[in-house]
PDB file of C-alpha atoms in Angstrom:
ATOM      1  CA  MET A   1     107.195 -92.391  80.798  1.00  0.00           C
ATOM      2  CA  ARG A   2     108.456 -95.404  78.919  1.00  0.00           C
ATOM      3  CA  LEU A   3     106.593 -98.578  79.821  1.00  0.00           C
ATOM      4  CA  LEU A   4     107.641-102.183  80.184  1.00  0.00           C
ATOM      5  CA  PRO A   5     107.922-103.899  77.739  1.00  0.00           C
ATOM      6  CA  ASN A   6     109.320-101.979  74.780  1.00  0.00           C
ATOM      7  CA  ARG A   7     111.750-102.373  71.899  1.00  0.00           C
ATOM      8  CA  GLU A   8     114.239-100.015  73.539  1.00  0.00           C
ATOM      9  CA  LEU A   9     114.931-102.618  76.224  1.00  0.00           C
ATOM     10  CA  TYR A  10     114.337-105.718  74.094  1.00  0.00           C
ATOM     11  CA  ASP A  11     115.427-104.926  70.554  1.00  0.00           C
ATOM     12  CA  THR A  12     115.125-108.559  69.401  1.00  0.00           C
ATOM     13  CA  GLY A  13     111.537-108.805  70.607  1.00  0.00           C
ATOM     14  CA  TYR A  14     109.754-109.557  73.849  1.00  0.00           C
ATOM     15  CA  CYS A  15     106.895-111.365  75.488  1.00  0.00           C
ATOM     16  CA  ALA A  16     105.357-109.960  78.669  1.00  0.00           C
ATOM     17  CA  LEU A  17     102.618-111.128  80.995  1.00  0.00           C
ATOM     18  CA  PHE A  18     100.743-109.037  83.567  1.00  0.00           C
ATOM     19  CA  VAL A  19      98.555-110.671  86.237  1.00  0.00           C
ATOM     20  CA  ARG A  20      96.634-108.865  88.967  1.00  0.00           C
ATOM     21  CA  GLY A  21      97.064-109.909  92.595  1.00  0.00           C
ATOM     22  CA  MET A  22      99.741-112.593  92.235  1.00  0.00           C
ATOM     23  CA  SER A  23     103.280-112.835  93.614  1.00  0.00           C
ATOM     24  CA  PRO A  24     106.327-113.418  91.366  1.00  0.00           C
ATOM     25  CA  THR A  25     106.864-116.822  92.975  1.00  0.00           C
ATOM     26  CA  GLY A  26     103.224-117.750  92.495  1.00  0.00           C
ATOM     27  CA  LEU A  27     103.224-116.554  88.893  1.00  0.00           C
ATOM     28  CA  LEU A  28     106.363-118.454  87.899  1.00  0.00           C
ATOM     29  CA  CYS A  29     105.135-121.604  89.634  1.00  0.00           C
ATOM     30  CA  GLU A  30     101.823-121.311  87.801  1.00  0.00           C
ATOM     31  CA  ILE A  31     103.612-120.800  84.478  1.00  0.00           C
ATOM     32  CA  THR A  32     106.004-123.712  84.915  1.00  0.00           C
ATOM     33  CA  GLY A  33     104.096-126.093  87.167  1.00  0.00           C
ATOM     34  CA  GLN A  34     107.152-126.413  89.391  1.00  0.00           C
ATOM     35  CA  LYS A  35     108.816-124.719  92.354  1.00  0.00           C
ATOM     36  CA  CYS A  36     111.037-121.798  91.476  1.00  0.00           C
ATOM     37  CA  PRO A  37     114.732-121.898  92.353  1.00  0.00           C
ATOM     38  CA  PRO A  38     115.979-118.877  94.350  1.00  0.00           C
ATOM     39  CA  VAL A  39     117.736-117.192  91.424  1.00  0.00           C
ATOM     40  CA  PHE A  40     117.649-113.423  91.009  1.00  0.00           C
ATOM     41  CA  LEU A  41     118.940-111.794  87.808  1.00  0.00           C
ATOM     42  CA  ASP A  42     118.942-108.318  86.356  1.00  0.00           C
ATOM     43  CA  ARG A  43     118.183-107.836  82.660  1.00  0.00           C
ATOM     44  CA  MET A  44     121.801-107.846  81.483  1.00  0.00           C
ATOM     45  CA  GLU A  45     122.704-110.909  83.543  1.00  0.00           C
ATOM     46  CA  ALA A  46     119.704-112.745  82.120  1.00  0.00           C
ATOM     47  CA  GLU A  47     120.700-111.804  78.578  1.00  0.00           C
ATOM     48  CA  MET A  48     124.275-112.986  79.162  1.00  0.00           C
ATOM     49  CA  ILE A  49     123.082-116.321  80.547  1.00  0.00           C
ATOM     50  CA  LYS A  50     120.651-116.765  77.687  1.00  0.00           C
ATOM     51  CA  MET A  51     123.406-116.044  75.165  1.00  0.00           C
ATOM     52  CA  THR A  52     126.086-118.301  76.700  1.00  0.00           C
ATOM     53  CA  GLY A  53     123.995-121.092  78.254  1.00  0.00           C
ATOM     54  CA  GLU A  54     126.100-123.943  79.586  1.00  0.00           C
ATOM     55  CA  ASP A  55     129.238-122.123  78.394  1.00  0.00           C
ATOM     56  CA  LEU A  56     128.725-119.396  81.024  1.00  0.00           C
ATOM     57  CA  GLU A  57     131.953-118.381  82.759  1.00  0.00           C
ATOM     58  CA  GLU A  58     132.604-116.495  85.998  1.00  0.00           C
ATOM     59  CA  ASP A  59     133.782-113.397  84.152  1.00  0.00           C
ATOM     60  CA  ASP A  60     130.431-113.215  82.321  1.00  0.00           C
ATOM     61  CA  VAL A  61     128.493-112.650  85.563  1.00  0.00           C
ATOM     62  CA  PRO A  62     131.150-111.626  88.128  1.00  0.00           C
ATOM     63  CA  GLU A  63     128.648-110.714  90.866  1.00  0.00           C
ATOM     64  CA  LEU A  64     126.890-114.092  90.808  1.00  0.00           C
ATOM     65  CA  ASP A  65     127.849-117.566  92.013  1.00  0.00           C
ATOM     66  CA  ILE A  66     128.223-119.525  88.791  1.00  0.00           C
ATOM     67  CA  GLU A  67     127.994-122.918  90.493  1.00  0.00           C
ATOM     68  CA  GLU A  68     124.683-121.974  92.114  1.00  0.00           C
ATOM     69  CA  LEU A  69     123.420-120.800  88.730  1.00  0.00           C
ATOM     70  CA  ARG A  70     124.315-124.087  87.070  1.00  0.00           C
ATOM     71  CA  TYR A  71     122.769-126.075  89.923  1.00  0.00           C
ATOM     72  CA  SER A  72     119.521-124.113  89.615  1.00  0.00           C
ATOM     73  CA  GLY A  73     119.157-125.061  85.948  1.00  0.00           C
ATOM     74  CA  ILE A  74     119.092-121.441  84.798  1.00  0.00           C
ATOM     75  CA  CYS A  75     121.856-122.190  82.252  1.00  0.00           C
ATOM     76  CA  ALA A  76     119.860-124.927  80.507  1.00  0.00           C
ATOM     77  CA  GLU A  77     117.932-124.603  77.240  1.00  0.00           C
ATOM     78  CA  GLY A  78     114.442-123.116  77.192  1.00  0.00           C
ATOM     79  CA  PRO A  79     112.647-119.816  77.879  1.00  0.00           C
ATOM     80  CA  LEU A  80     114.257-117.615  80.533  1.00  0.00           C
ATOM     81  CA  VAL A  81     111.589-115.637  82.392  1.00  0.00           C
ATOM     82  CA  ARG A  82     111.995-112.943  85.067  1.00  0.00           C
ATOM     83  CA  ALA A  83     109.137-111.756  87.289  1.00  0.00           C
ATOM     84  CA  GLY A  84     108.489-108.810  89.598  1.00  0.00           C
ATOM     85  CA  THR A  85     105.679-106.695  91.025  1.00  0.00           C
ATOM     86  CA  TYR A  86     104.433-103.161  90.523  1.00  0.00           C
ATOM     87  CA  GLY A  87     101.402-101.939  92.436  1.00  0.00           C
ATOM     88  CA  ASP A  88      98.647-104.554  92.399  1.00  0.00           C
ATOM     89  CA  TRP A  89     100.136-106.349  89.405  1.00  0.00           C
ATOM     90  CA  CYS A  90     102.749-109.019  88.921  1.00  0.00           C
ATOM     91  CA  TYR A  91     104.644-108.998  85.635  1.00  0.00           C
ATOM     92  CA  ALA A  92     106.828-111.532  83.860  1.00  0.00           C
ATOM     93  CA  ILE A  93     109.147-110.725  80.973  1.00  0.00           C
ATOM     94  CA  GLU A  94     110.814-112.985  78.418  1.00  0.00           C
ATOM     95  CA  SER A  95     113.169-111.636  75.772  1.00  0.00           C
ATOM     96  CA  ASP A  96     113.073-112.872  72.191  1.00  0.00           C
ATOM     97  CA  GLY A  97     110.517-115.614  72.721  1.00  0.00           C
ATOM     98  CA  PRO A  98     106.776-116.374  72.579  1.00  0.00           C
ATOM     99  CA  TYR A  99     106.350-118.698  75.570  1.00  0.00           C
ATOM    100  CA  LEU A 100     104.340-116.273  77.716  1.00  0.00           C
ATOM    101  CA  ALA A 101     101.910-115.719  74.824  1.00  0.00           C
ATOM    102  CA  LYS A 102     100.776-119.354  74.795  1.00  0.00           C
ATOM    103  CA  LYS A 103      97.018-119.701  75.248  1.00  0.00           C
ATOM    104  CA  GLU A 104      97.388-122.364  77.919  1.00  0.00           C
ATOM    105  CA  VAL A 105      99.700-120.085  79.930  1.00  0.00           C
ATOM    106  CA  ILE A 106      97.345-117.097  79.711  1.00  0.00           C
ATOM    107  CA  ARG A 107      94.322-119.206  80.672  1.00  0.00           C
ATOM    108  CA  SER A 108      96.163-120.774  83.603  1.00  0.00           C
ATOM    109  CA  VAL A 109      97.470-117.569  85.201  1.00  0.00           C
ATOM    110  CA  SER A 110      94.151-115.727  84.773  1.00  0.00           C
ATOM    111  CA  ARG A 111      92.084-118.181  86.819  1.00  0.00           C
ATOM    112  CA  GLY A 112      90.473-116.184  89.615  1.00  0.00           C
ATOM    113  CA  THR A 113      91.931-112.926  88.303  1.00  0.00           C
ATOM    114  CA  VAL A 114      92.787-111.077  85.068  1.00  0.00           C
ATOM    115  CA  ALA A 115      95.833-111.305  82.797  1.00  0.00           C
ATOM    116  CA  LEU A 116      97.275-109.383  79.876  1.00  0.00           C
ATOM    117  CA  SER A 117      99.856-110.842  77.476  1.00  0.00           C
ATOM    118  CA  ALA A 118     101.888-108.966  74.879  1.00  0.00           C
ATOM    119  CA  PHE A 119     104.205-110.436  72.256  1.00  0.00           C
ATOM    120  CA  LYS A 120     106.420-108.569  69.771  1.00  0.00           C
ATOM    121  CA  GLY A 121     108.690-110.501  67.432  1.00  0.00           C
ATOM    122  CA  GLU A 122     111.996-109.271  66.083  1.00  0.00           C
ATOM    123  CA  THR A 123     110.787-109.185  62.474  1.00  0.00           C
ATOM    124  CA  GLY A 124     107.404-107.554  63.004  1.00  0.00           C
ATOM    125  CA  PRO A 125     104.667-109.921  64.232  1.00  0.00           C
ATOM    126  CA  ALA A 126     102.855-108.784  67.368  1.00  0.00           C
ATOM    127  CA  TRP A 127      99.952-110.029  69.465  1.00  0.00           C
ATOM    128  CA  ILE A 128      97.976-108.900  72.525  1.00  0.00           C
ATOM    129  CA  SER A 129      95.678-111.131  74.598  1.00  0.00           C
ATOM    130  CA  TYR A 130      93.459-110.404  77.584  1.00  0.00           C
ATOM    131  CA  ALA A 131      91.876-113.033  79.844  1.00  0.00           C
ATOM    132  CA  GLU A 132      89.586-113.183  82.843  1.00  0.00           C
ATOM    133  CA  ASN A 133      89.136-116.236  85.064  1.00  0.00           C
ATOM    134  CA  GLY A 134      90.661-118.702  82.611  1.00  0.00           C
ATOM    135  CA  GLU A 135      88.894-117.372  79.509  1.00  0.00           C
ATOM    136  CA  ILE A 136      90.653-115.434  76.740  1.00  0.00           C
ATOM    137  CA  LEU A 137      88.225-112.608  76.013  1.00  0.00           C
ATOM    138  CA  SER A 138      90.360-110.681  73.541  1.00  0.00           C
ATOM    139  CA  SER A 139      93.229-111.779  71.289  1.00  0.00           C
ATOM    140  CA  PHE A 140      94.404-109.680  68.353  1.00  0.00           C
ATOM    141  CA  ASP A 141      97.159-108.154  66.255  1.00  0.00           C
ATOM    142  CA  PRO A 142      97.480-104.519  67.458  1.00  0.00           C
ATOM    143  CA  ALA A 143      97.703-103.386  63.836  1.00  0.00           C
ATOM    144  CA  LEU A 144      94.285-104.991  63.192  1.00  0.00           C
ATOM    145  CA  PRO A 145      92.337-104.474  66.439  1.00  0.00           C
ATOM    146  CA  HIS A 146      88.932-105.189  64.868  1.00  0.00           C
ATOM    147  CA  ILE A 147      89.972-108.744  63.935  1.00  0.00           C
ATOM    148  CA  ASP A 148      89.782-110.369  67.346  1.00  0.00           C
ATOM    149  CA  SER A 149      89.670-114.120  68.050  1.00  0.00           C
ATOM    150  CA  GLY A 150      88.741-113.752  71.721  1.00  0.00           C
ATOM    151  CA  SER A 151      85.400-114.970  73.045  1.00  0.00           C
ATOM    152  CA  ARG A 152      84.185-111.491  74.111  1.00  0.00           C
ATOM    153  CA  PRO A 153      86.438-108.766  72.658  1.00  0.00           C
ATOM    154  CA  ASP A 154      83.949-106.055  73.624  1.00  0.00           C
ATOM    155  CA  VAL A 155      84.961-106.488  77.291  1.00  0.00           C
ATOM    156  CA  LEU A 156      88.531-105.217  76.832  1.00  0.00           C
ATOM    157  CA  ASP A 157      87.378-102.507  74.439  1.00  0.00           C
ATOM    158  CA  ARG A 158      84.792-101.305  76.958  1.00  0.00           C
ATOM    159  CA  ILE A 159      87.422-101.160  79.718  1.00  0.00           C
ATOM    160  CA  THR A 160      90.205 -99.535  77.704  1.00  0.00           C
ATOM    161  CA  GLY A 161      88.665 -97.881  74.630  1.00  0.00           C
ATOM    162  CA  HIS A 162      91.695 -98.985  72.618  1.00  0.00           C
ATOM    163  CA  ARG A 163      89.841 -99.368  69.311  1.00  0.00           C
ATOM    164  CA  GLU A 164      88.367 -95.888  69.432  1.00  0.00           C
ATOM    165  CA  ALA A 165      91.730 -94.479  70.457  1.00  0.00           C
ATOM    166  CA  ILE A 166      93.326 -95.982  67.349  1.00  0.00           C
ATOM    167  CA  GLU A 167      90.570 -94.572  65.158  1.00  0.00           C
ATOM    168  CA  ARG A 168      91.060 -91.118  66.728  1.00  0.00           C
ATOM    169  CA  SER A 169      94.809 -91.461  66.125  1.00  0.00           C
ATOM    170  CA  ASP A 170      95.527 -91.198  69.849  1.00  0.00           C
ATOM    171  CA  SER A 171      97.397 -94.419  69.146  1.00  0.00           C
ATOM    172  CA  ASP A 172      99.311 -94.948  65.927  1.00  0.00           C
ATOM    173  CA  GLY A 173      98.649 -98.685  65.779  1.00  0.00           C
ATOM    174  CA  SER A 174     102.197 -99.669  66.731  1.00  0.00           C
ATOM    175  CA  PRO A 175     102.410-102.546  69.242  1.00  0.00           C
ATOM    176  CA  ASP A 176     104.005-100.428  71.986  1.00  0.00           C
ATOM    177  CA  SER A 177     101.451 -97.642  71.530  1.00  0.00           C
ATOM    178  CA  VAL A 178      98.366 -99.879  71.571  1.00  0.00           C
ATOM    179  CA  LEU A 179      99.736-101.903  74.478  1.00  0.00           C
ATOM    180  CA  GLY A 180     100.520 -98.722  76.408  1.00  0.00           C
ATOM    181  CA  LYS A 181      96.934 -97.492  76.029  1.00  0.00           C
ATOM    182  CA  ILE A 182      95.594-100.813  77.324  1.00  0.00           C
ATOM    183  CA  GLN A 183      98.088-100.924  80.195  1.00  0.00           C
ATOM    184  CA  HIS A 184      97.176 -97.421  81.373  1.00  0.00           C
ATOM    185  CA  GLU A 185      93.469 -98.188  81.366  1.00  0.00           C
ATOM    186  CA  LEU A 186      93.856-101.545  83.129  1.00  0.00           C
ATOM    187  CA  GLY A 187      96.209-100.077  85.724  1.00  0.00           C
ATOM    188  CA  CYS A 188      99.258-102.170  84.819  1.00  0.00           C
ATOM    189  CA  ALA A 189     101.353 -99.398  83.282  1.00  0.00           C
ATOM    190  CA  VAL A 190     104.684-100.632  84.626  1.00  0.00           C
ATOM    191  CA  PRO A 191     107.595 -98.204  84.041  1.00  0.00           C
ATOM    192  CA  GLN A 192     110.596 -99.662  82.247  1.00  0.00           C
ATOM    193  CA  GLU A 193     112.760 -98.890  85.284  1.00  0.00           C
ATOM    194  CA  ALA A 194     111.007-101.756  87.104  1.00  0.00           C
ATOM    195  CA  ASP A 195     112.946-104.146  84.853  1.00  0.00           C
ATOM    196  CA  SER A 196     116.375-102.848  85.908  1.00  0.00           C
ATOM    197  CA  PRO A 197     116.951-104.542  89.292  1.00  0.00           C
ATOM    198  CA  ARG A 198     117.408-108.222  89.957  1.00  0.00           C
ATOM    199  CA  LEU A 199     114.135-110.103  89.666  1.00  0.00           C
ATOM    200  CA  LEU A 200     113.183-113.702  90.411  1.00  0.00           C
ATOM    201  CA  ALA A 201     114.142-115.755  87.349  1.00  0.00           C
ATOM    202  CA  ILE A 202     113.538-119.268  86.108  1.00  0.00           C
ATOM    203  CA  ARG A 203     114.392-121.377  83.077  1.00  0.00           C
ATOM    204  CA  ILE A 204     111.640-123.507  81.533  1.00  0.00           C
ATOM    205  CA  PRO A 205     113.190-126.680  80.084  1.00  0.00           C
ATOM    206  CA  GLY A 206     111.605-127.748  76.813  1.00  0.00           C
ATOM    207  CA  GLY A 207     109.429-124.652  76.692  1.00  0.00           C
ATOM    208  CA  TYR A 208     110.048-124.077  72.997  1.00  0.00           C
TER     209      TYR A 208
END
């Protein structure tokens, strides 16, 4: 089973955030500090809007009301984030951008719960962070799992065994492989099919 996120879906890179016990509306409001407009987009619609911005035309998204989209602010500049749920977890996905990997975002959404963030850039850089109750316990490059800047990296390793798995070659050290191991052990192994339908979406002005 292919998991979300991966380079097959987001070939120019991705940033994903997984939070236990939160709704998509609650997650996006926590991320942005504002109410979320009622905009629902599938992956291809989101990519088209991100590519065209204010130049979006009706033919680009024929099944959507373009005036409502413009009114919502979804065509403005800034990170475009979509959010959904799978099991006990809420997930948010951002293509080609690092906004969801910001420390302040991870700390904020993990208050009272747990959160996992994964970033993969187009040209190679990658990063995984894990937080509990507002504290980033683990934060590392998946190619170098023993170099961890989190406050208590042993916590994530004890839960997931990801370091030992890499040493045993159960994981090849690639970002998707290491992330997949962690997701399975945490219980947030979201299948890539969960990203196909329309999900609640928001634009974050000035996020970059």
